[in-house]
Short mmCIF file of N, CA and C in Angstrom, two decimals:
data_model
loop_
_atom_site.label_atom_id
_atom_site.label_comp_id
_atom_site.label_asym_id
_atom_site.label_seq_id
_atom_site.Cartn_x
_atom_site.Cartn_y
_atom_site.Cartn_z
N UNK A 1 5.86 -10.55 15.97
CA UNK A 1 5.09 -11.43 15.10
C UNK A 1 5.67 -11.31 13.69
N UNK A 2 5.86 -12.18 12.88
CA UNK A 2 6.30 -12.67 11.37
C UNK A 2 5.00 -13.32 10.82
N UNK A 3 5.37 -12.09 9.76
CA UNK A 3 4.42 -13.26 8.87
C UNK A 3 4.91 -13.55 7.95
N UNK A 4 4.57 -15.07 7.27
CA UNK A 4 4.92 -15.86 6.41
C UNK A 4 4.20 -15.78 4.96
N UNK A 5 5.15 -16.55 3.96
CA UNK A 5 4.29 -17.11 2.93
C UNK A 5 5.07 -17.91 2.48
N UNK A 6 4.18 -19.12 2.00
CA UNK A 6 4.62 -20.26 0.97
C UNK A 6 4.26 -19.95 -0.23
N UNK A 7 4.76 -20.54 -0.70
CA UNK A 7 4.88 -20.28 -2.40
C UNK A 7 3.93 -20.71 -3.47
N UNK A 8 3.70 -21.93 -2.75
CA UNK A 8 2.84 -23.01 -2.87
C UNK A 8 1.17 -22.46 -2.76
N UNK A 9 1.05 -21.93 -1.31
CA UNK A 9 -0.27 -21.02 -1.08
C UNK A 9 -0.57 -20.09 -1.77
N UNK A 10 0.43 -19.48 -2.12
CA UNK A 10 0.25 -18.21 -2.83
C UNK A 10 -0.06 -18.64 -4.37
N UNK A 11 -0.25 -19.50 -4.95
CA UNK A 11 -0.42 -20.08 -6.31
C UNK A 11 -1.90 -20.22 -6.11
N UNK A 12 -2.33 -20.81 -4.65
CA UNK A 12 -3.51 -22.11 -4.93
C UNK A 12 -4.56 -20.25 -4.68
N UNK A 13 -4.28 -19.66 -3.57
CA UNK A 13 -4.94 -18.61 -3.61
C UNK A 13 -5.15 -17.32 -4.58
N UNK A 14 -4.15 -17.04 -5.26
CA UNK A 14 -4.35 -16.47 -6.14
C UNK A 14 -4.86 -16.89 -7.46
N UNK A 15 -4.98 -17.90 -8.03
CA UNK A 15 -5.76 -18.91 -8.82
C UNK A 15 -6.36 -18.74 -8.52
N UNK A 16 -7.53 -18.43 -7.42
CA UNK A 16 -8.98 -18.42 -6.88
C UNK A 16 -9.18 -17.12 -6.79
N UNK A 17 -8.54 -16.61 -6.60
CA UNK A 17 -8.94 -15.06 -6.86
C UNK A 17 -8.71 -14.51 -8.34
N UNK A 18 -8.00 -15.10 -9.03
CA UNK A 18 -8.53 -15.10 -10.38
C UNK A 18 -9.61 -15.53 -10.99
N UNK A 19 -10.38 -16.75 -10.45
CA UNK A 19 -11.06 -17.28 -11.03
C UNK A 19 -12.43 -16.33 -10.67
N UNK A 20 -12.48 -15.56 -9.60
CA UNK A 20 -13.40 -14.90 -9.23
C UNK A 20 -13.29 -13.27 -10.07
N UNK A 21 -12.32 -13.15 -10.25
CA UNK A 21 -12.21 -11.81 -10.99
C UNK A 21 -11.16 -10.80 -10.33
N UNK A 22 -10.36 -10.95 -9.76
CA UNK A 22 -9.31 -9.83 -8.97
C UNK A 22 -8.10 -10.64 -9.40
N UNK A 23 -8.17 -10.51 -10.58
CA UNK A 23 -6.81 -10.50 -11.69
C UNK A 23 -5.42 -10.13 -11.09
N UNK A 24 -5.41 -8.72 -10.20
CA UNK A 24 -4.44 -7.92 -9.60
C UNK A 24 -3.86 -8.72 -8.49
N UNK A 25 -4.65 -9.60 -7.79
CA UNK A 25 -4.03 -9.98 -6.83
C UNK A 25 -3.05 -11.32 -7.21
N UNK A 26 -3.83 -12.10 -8.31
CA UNK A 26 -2.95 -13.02 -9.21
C UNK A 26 -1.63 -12.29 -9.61
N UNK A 27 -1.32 -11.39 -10.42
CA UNK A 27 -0.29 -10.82 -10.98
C UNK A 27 0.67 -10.54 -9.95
N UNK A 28 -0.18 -9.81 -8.82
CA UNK A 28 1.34 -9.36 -7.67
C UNK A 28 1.44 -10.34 -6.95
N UNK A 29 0.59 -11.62 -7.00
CA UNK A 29 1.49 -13.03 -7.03
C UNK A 29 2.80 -13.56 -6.97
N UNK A 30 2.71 -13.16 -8.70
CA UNK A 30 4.03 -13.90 -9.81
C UNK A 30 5.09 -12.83 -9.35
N UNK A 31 4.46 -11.29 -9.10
CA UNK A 31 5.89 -10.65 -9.30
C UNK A 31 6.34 -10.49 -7.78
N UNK A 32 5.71 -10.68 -6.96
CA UNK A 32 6.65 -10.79 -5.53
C UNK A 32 7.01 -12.94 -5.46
N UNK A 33 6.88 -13.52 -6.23
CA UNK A 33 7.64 -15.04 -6.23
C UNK A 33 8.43 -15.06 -7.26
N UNK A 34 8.72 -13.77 -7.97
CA UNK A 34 10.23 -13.05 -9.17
C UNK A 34 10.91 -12.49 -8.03
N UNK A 35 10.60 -12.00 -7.15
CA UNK A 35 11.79 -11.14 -6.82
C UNK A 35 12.19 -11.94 -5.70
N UNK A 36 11.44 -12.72 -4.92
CA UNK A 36 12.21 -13.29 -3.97
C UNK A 36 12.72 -14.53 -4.28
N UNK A 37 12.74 -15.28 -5.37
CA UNK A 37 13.65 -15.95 -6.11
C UNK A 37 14.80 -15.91 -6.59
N UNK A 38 14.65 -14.22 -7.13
CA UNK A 38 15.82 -13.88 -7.40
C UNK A 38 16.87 -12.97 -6.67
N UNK A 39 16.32 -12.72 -5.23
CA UNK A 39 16.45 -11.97 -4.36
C UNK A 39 18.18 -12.31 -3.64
N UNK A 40 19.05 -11.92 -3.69
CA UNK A 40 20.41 -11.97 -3.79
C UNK A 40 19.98 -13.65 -3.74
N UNK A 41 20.02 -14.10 -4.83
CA UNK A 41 20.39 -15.94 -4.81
C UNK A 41 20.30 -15.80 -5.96
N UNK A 42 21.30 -16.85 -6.70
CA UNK A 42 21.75 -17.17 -7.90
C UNK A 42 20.71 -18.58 -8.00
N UNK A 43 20.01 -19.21 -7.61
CA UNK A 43 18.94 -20.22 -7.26
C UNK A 43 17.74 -20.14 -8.66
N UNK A 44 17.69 -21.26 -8.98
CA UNK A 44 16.25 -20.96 -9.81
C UNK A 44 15.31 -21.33 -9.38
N UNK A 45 14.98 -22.11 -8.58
CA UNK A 45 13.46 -22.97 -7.31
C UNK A 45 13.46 -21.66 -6.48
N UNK A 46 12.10 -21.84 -5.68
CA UNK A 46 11.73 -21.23 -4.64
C UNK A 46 11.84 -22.23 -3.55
N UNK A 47 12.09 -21.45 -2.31
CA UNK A 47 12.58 -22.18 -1.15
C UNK A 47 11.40 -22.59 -1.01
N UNK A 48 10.87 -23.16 0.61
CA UNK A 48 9.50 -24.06 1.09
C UNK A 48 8.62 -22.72 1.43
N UNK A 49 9.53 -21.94 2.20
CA UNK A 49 9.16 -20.59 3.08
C UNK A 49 9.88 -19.35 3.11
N UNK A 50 8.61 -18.20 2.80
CA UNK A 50 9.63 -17.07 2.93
C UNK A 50 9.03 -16.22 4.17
N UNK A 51 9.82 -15.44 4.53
CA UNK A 51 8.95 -13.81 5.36
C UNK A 51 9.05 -13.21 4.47
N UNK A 52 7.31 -11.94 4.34
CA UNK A 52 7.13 -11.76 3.83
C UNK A 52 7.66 -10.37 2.80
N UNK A 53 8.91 -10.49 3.53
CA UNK A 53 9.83 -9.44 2.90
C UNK A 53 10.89 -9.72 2.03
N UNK A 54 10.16 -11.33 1.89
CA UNK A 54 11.29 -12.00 0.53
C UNK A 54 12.47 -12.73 0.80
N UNK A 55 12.16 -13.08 2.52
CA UNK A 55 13.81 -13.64 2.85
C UNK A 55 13.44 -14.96 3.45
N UNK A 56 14.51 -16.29 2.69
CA UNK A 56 13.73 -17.67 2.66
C UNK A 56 13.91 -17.82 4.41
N UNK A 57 12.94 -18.50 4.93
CA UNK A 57 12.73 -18.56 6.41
C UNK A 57 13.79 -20.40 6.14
N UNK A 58 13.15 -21.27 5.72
CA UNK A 58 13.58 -22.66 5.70
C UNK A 58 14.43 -22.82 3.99
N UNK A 59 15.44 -22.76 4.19
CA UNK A 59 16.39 -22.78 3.01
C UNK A 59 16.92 -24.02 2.20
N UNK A 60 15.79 -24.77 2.38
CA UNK A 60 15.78 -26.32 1.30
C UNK A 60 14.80 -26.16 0.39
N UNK A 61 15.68 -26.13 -0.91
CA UNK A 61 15.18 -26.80 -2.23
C UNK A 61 13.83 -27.06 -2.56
N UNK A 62 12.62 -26.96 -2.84
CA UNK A 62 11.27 -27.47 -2.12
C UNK A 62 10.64 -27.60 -3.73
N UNK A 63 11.06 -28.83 -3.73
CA UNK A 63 9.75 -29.46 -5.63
C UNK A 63 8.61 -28.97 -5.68
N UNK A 64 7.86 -29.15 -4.33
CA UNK A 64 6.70 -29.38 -4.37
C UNK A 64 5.97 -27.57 -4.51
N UNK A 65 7.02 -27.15 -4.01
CA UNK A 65 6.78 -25.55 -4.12
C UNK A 65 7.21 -25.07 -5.78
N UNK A 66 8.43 -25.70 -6.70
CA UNK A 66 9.05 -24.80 -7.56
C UNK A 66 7.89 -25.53 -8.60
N UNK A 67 7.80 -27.10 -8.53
CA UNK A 67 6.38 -27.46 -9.74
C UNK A 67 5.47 -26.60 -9.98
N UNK A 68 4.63 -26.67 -8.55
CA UNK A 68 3.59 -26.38 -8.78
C UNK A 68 3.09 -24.71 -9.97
N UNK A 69 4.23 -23.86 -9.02
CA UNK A 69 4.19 -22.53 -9.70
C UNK A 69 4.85 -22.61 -10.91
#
């Protein structure tokens, strides 16, 4: 079993858990969508999909993922 994350989800959910008060889970947000951005790729977007060990599962370009965050 793999588990996933989008980039995209991880914005809309952690926003809501900020808004409720668990600040912490917002922050280690941003800094695990820093490192797997910058995670051996010279790239400035985030891919569509990663596993959750930072390695892009679907390796296209994804707007709708690099806007939003």
């Amino acid at each position: 079993i793999r588990a996933y994350c989008w980039p995209r989800d991880a914005i809309w959910v952690s926003g809501a858990m900020d808004r409720i008060g668990h600040t912490d889970f917002g922050r280690g947000a941003f800094e695990w969508l820093d490192r797997v951005r910058s995670k051996d790729r010279p790239f400035t977007y985030w891919f569509q999909k990663y596993s959750i060990d930072g390695w892009p599962e679907w390796e296209t370009p994804a707007l709708d993922q690099t806007a939003l965050i």
